[in-house]
Short mmCIF file of C-alpha atoms in Angstrom, two decimals:
data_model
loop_
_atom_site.label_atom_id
_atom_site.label_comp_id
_atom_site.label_asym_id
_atom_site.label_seq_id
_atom_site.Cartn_x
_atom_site.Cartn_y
_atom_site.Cartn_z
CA UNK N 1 90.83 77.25 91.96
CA UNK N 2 87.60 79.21 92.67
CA UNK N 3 87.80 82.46 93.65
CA UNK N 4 85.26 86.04 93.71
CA UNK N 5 86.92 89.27 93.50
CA UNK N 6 84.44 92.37 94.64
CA UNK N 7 85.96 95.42 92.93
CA UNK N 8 84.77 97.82 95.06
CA UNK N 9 84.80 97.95 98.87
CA UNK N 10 82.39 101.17 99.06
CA UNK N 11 79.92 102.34 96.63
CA UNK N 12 78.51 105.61 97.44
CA UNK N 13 75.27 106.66 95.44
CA UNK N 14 72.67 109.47 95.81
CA UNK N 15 68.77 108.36 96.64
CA UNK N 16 66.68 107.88 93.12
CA UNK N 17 69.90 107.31 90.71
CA UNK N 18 71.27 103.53 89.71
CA UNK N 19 73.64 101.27 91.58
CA UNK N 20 76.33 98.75 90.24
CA UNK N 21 78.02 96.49 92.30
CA UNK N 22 80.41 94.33 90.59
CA UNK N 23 82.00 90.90 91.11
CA UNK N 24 84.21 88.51 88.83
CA UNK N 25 84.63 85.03 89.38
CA UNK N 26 87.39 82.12 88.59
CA UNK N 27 86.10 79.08 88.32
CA UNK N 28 87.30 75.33 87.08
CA UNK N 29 83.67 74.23 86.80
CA UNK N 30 80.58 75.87 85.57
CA UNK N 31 79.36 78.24 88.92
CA UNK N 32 76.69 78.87 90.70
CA UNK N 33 76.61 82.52 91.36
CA UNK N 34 74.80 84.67 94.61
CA UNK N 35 74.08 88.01 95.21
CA UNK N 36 73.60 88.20 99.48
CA UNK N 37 72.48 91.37 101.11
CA UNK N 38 73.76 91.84 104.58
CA UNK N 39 71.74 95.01 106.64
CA UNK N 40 73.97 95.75 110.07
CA UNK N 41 73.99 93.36 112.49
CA UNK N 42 71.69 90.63 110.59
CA UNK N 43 71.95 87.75 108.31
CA UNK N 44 72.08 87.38 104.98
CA UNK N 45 69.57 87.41 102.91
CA UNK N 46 69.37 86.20 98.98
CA UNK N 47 68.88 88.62 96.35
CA UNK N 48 69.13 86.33 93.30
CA UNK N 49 71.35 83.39 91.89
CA UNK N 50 72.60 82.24 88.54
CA UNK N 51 72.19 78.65 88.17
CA UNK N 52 72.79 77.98 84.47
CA UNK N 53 69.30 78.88 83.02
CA UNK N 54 68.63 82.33 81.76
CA UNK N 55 72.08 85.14 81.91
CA UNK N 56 69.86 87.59 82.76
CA UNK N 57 68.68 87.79 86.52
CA UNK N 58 65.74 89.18 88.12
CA UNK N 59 65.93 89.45 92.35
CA UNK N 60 64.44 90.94 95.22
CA UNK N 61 63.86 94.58 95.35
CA UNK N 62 64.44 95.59 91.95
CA UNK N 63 68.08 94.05 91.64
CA UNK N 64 69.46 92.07 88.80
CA UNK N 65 72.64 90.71 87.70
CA UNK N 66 73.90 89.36 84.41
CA UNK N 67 76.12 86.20 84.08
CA UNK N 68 78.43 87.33 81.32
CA UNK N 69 80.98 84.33 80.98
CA UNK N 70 83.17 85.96 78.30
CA UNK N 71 84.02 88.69 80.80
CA UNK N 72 83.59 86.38 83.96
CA UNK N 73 81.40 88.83 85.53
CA UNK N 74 77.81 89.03 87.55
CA UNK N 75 77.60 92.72 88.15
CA UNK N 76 74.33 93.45 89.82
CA UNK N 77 72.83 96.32 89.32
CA UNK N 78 69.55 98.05 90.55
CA UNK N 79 68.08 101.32 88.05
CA UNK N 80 67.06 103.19 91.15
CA UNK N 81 68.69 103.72 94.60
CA UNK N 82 66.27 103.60 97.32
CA UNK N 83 67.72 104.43 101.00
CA UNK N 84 66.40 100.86 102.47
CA UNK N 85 69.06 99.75 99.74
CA UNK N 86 72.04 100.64 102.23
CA UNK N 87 73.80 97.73 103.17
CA UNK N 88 76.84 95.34 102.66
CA UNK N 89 76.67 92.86 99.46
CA UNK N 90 78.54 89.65 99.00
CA UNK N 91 79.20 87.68 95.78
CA UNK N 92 79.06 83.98 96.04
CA UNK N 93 80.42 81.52 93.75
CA UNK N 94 79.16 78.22 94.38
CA UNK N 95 80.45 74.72 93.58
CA UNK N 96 79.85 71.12 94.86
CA UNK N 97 76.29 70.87 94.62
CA UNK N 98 75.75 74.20 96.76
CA UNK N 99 78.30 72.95 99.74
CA UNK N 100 80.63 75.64 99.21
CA UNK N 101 80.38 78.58 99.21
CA UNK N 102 83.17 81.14 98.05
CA UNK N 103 82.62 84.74 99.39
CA UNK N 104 83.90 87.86 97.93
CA UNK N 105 84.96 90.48 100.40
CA UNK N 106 81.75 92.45 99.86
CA UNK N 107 81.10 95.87 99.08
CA UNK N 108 79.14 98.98 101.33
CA UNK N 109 76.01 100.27 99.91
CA UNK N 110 76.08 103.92 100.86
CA UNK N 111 73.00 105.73 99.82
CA UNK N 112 73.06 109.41 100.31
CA UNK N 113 69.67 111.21 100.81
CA UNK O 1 59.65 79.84 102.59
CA UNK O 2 63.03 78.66 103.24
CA UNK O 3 63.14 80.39 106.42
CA UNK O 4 66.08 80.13 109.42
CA UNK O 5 66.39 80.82 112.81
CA UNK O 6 69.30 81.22 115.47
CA UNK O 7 69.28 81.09 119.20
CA UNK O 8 70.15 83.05 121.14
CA UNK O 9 70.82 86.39 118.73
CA UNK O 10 73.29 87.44 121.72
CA UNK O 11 75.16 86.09 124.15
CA UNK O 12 77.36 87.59 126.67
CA UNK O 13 79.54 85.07 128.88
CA UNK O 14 82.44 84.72 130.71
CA UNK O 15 86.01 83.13 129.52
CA UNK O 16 86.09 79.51 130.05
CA UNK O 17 82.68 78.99 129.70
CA UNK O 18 80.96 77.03 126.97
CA UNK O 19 77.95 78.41 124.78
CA UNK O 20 75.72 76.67 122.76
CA UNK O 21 74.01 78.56 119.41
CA UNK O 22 70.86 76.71 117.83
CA UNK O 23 70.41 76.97 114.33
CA UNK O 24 67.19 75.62 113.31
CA UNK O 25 65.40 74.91 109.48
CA UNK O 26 61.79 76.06 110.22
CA UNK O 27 59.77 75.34 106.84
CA UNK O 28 61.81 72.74 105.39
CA UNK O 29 64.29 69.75 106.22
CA UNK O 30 67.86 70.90 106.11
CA UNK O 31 69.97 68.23 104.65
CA UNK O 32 72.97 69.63 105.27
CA UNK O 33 73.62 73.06 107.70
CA UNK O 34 76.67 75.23 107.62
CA UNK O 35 78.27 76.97 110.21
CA UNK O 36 80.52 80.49 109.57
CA UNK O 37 82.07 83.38 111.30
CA UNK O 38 82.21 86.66 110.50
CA UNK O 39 85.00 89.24 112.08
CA UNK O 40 84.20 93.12 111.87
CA UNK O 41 84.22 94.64 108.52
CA UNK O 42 85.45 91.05 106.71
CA UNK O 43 83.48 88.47 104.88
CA UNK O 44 82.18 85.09 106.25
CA UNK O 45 84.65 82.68 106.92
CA UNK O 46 83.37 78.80 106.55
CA UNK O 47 83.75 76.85 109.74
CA UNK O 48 82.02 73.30 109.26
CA UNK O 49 79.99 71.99 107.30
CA UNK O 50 77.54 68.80 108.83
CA UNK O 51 75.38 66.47 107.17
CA UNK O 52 72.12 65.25 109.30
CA UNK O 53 73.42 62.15 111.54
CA UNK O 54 76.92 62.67 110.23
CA UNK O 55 80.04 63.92 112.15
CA UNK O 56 80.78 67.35 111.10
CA UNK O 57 83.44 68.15 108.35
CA UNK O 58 85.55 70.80 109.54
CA UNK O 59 87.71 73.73 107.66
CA UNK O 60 91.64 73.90 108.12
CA UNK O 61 92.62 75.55 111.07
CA UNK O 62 89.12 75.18 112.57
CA UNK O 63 89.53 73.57 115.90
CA UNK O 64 86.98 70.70 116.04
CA UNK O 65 87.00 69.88 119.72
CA UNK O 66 86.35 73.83 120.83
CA UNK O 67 83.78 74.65 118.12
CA UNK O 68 81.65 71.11 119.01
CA UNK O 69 78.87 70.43 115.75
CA UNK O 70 75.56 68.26 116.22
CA UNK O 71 73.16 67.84 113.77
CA UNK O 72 70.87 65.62 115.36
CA UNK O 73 67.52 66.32 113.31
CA UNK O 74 66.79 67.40 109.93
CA UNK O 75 65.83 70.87 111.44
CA UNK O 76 68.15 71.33 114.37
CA UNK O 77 71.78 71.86 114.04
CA UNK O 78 74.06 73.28 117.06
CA UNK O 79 77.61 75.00 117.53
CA UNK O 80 78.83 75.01 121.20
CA UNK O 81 82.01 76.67 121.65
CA UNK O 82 83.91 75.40 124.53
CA UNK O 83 85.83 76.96 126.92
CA UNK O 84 85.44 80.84 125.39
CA UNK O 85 87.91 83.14 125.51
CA UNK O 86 87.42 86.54 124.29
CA UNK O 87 88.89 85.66 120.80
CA UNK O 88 85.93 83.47 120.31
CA UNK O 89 84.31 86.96 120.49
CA UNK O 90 82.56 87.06 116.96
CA UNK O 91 79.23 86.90 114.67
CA UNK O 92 78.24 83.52 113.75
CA UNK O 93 76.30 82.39 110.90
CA UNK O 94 74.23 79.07 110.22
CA UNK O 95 72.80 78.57 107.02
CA UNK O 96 71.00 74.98 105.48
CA UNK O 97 70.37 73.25 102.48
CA UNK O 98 68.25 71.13 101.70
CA UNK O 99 65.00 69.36 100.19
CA UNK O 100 63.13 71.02 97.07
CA UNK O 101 62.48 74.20 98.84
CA UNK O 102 65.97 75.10 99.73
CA UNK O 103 67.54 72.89 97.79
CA UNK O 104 70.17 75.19 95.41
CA UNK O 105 71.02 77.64 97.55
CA UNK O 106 72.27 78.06 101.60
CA UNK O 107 69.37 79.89 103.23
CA UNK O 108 71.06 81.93 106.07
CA UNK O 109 70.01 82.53 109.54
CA UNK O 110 69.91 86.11 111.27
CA UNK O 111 73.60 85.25 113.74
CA UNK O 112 74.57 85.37 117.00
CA UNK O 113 76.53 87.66 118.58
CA UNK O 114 78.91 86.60 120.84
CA UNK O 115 80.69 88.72 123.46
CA UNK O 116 83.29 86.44 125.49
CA UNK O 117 84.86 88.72 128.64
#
């Protein structure tokens, strides 16, 4: 079974100081793995994606995540806050050749001036 | 690149009516398009998936003949939702797949609001 478990339904963070978002994953099969950004009332847009190459990931805006299969984890992460960063962030596991998607619950980006 | 678009981005109508939500590919050919809804405060919820000239494949406890699927082109898919009542009231979400620009990843369009009275 495939499943992503967002460990935090609100993150709160102060302007100019780092954010991490976290995410673990079950998976049968080697994943695929998302970060989405979601600003109110809009799509979603892609932030990065693990697809078996290099652990470390560079995104949009500054944001990265790191596949760490050991731990089952693709915590993204950003060094610096930045109030345009306020939003809602899904984790998305992905299996049959990018036809499903799995969606965690996603977690609120509050950033605090 | 990779870019999609819905139509309308709200709609407002009243129950028992049907509404019809484009979903279109604009820089590359979308393979296959997906089709979700999203309630307040949750995640997206997968409704069907459709292949280009295909019928649509449909998630349990999706009704297929009230959320009607057409994927005529390689850039046009649509999601008509038949007879609305206001628990049709949600956000959809399209995304596609699709080609060597979009090909490992869903590229997601901006949703449509719809308000069912």
């Amino acid at each position: 079974a495939q499943s992503v478990t967002q460990l935090d339904s609100h993150v709160s963070v102060s302007e100019g100081t780092p954010v991490l978002l976290r995410c673990n994953y079950s998976s049968s099969y080697s994943p695929s793995l998302f970060w989405y950004v979601q600003h109110p009332n809009k799509g979603l847009q892609l932030l990065l994606k693990y697809t078996s190459a290099a652990t470390l990931v560079k995104g949009i805006n500054g944001f990265e995540a790191e596949f760490k299969k050991s731990e089952t984890s693709f915590h993204l992460t950003k060094p610096s806050a930045h109030m345009s960063d306020a939003a809602e962030y899904f984790c998305v596991v992905s299996l049959y050749n990018f036809n499903k998607f799995y969606f965690g619950s996603g977690t609120k980006l509050n950033v605090k001036p | 690149g990779a870019v999609v678009s819905q139509h309308p981005s709200w709609v407002i109508c009243k129950s028992g009516t049907s509404v019809k939500i484009e979903c279109r590919s604009l820089d590359f050919q979308a393979t296959t398009m997906f089709w979700y809804r999203q309630f307040p405060k949750q995640s997206l919820m997968l409704m069907a998936t459709s292949n280009e000239g295909s019928k649509a494949t449909y998630e349990q406890g999706v009704e297929k003949d009230k959320f009607l699927i057409n994927h005529a082109s390689l850039t046009l898919s649509t999601l008509t939702v038949t007879s609305a009542h206001p628990e049709d009231s949600s956000f959809y979400i399209c995304s596609a797949r699709g080609g060597r620009l979009a090909g490992e990843t869903q590229y997601f369009g901006p949703g449509t609001r719809l308000l069912v009275l």
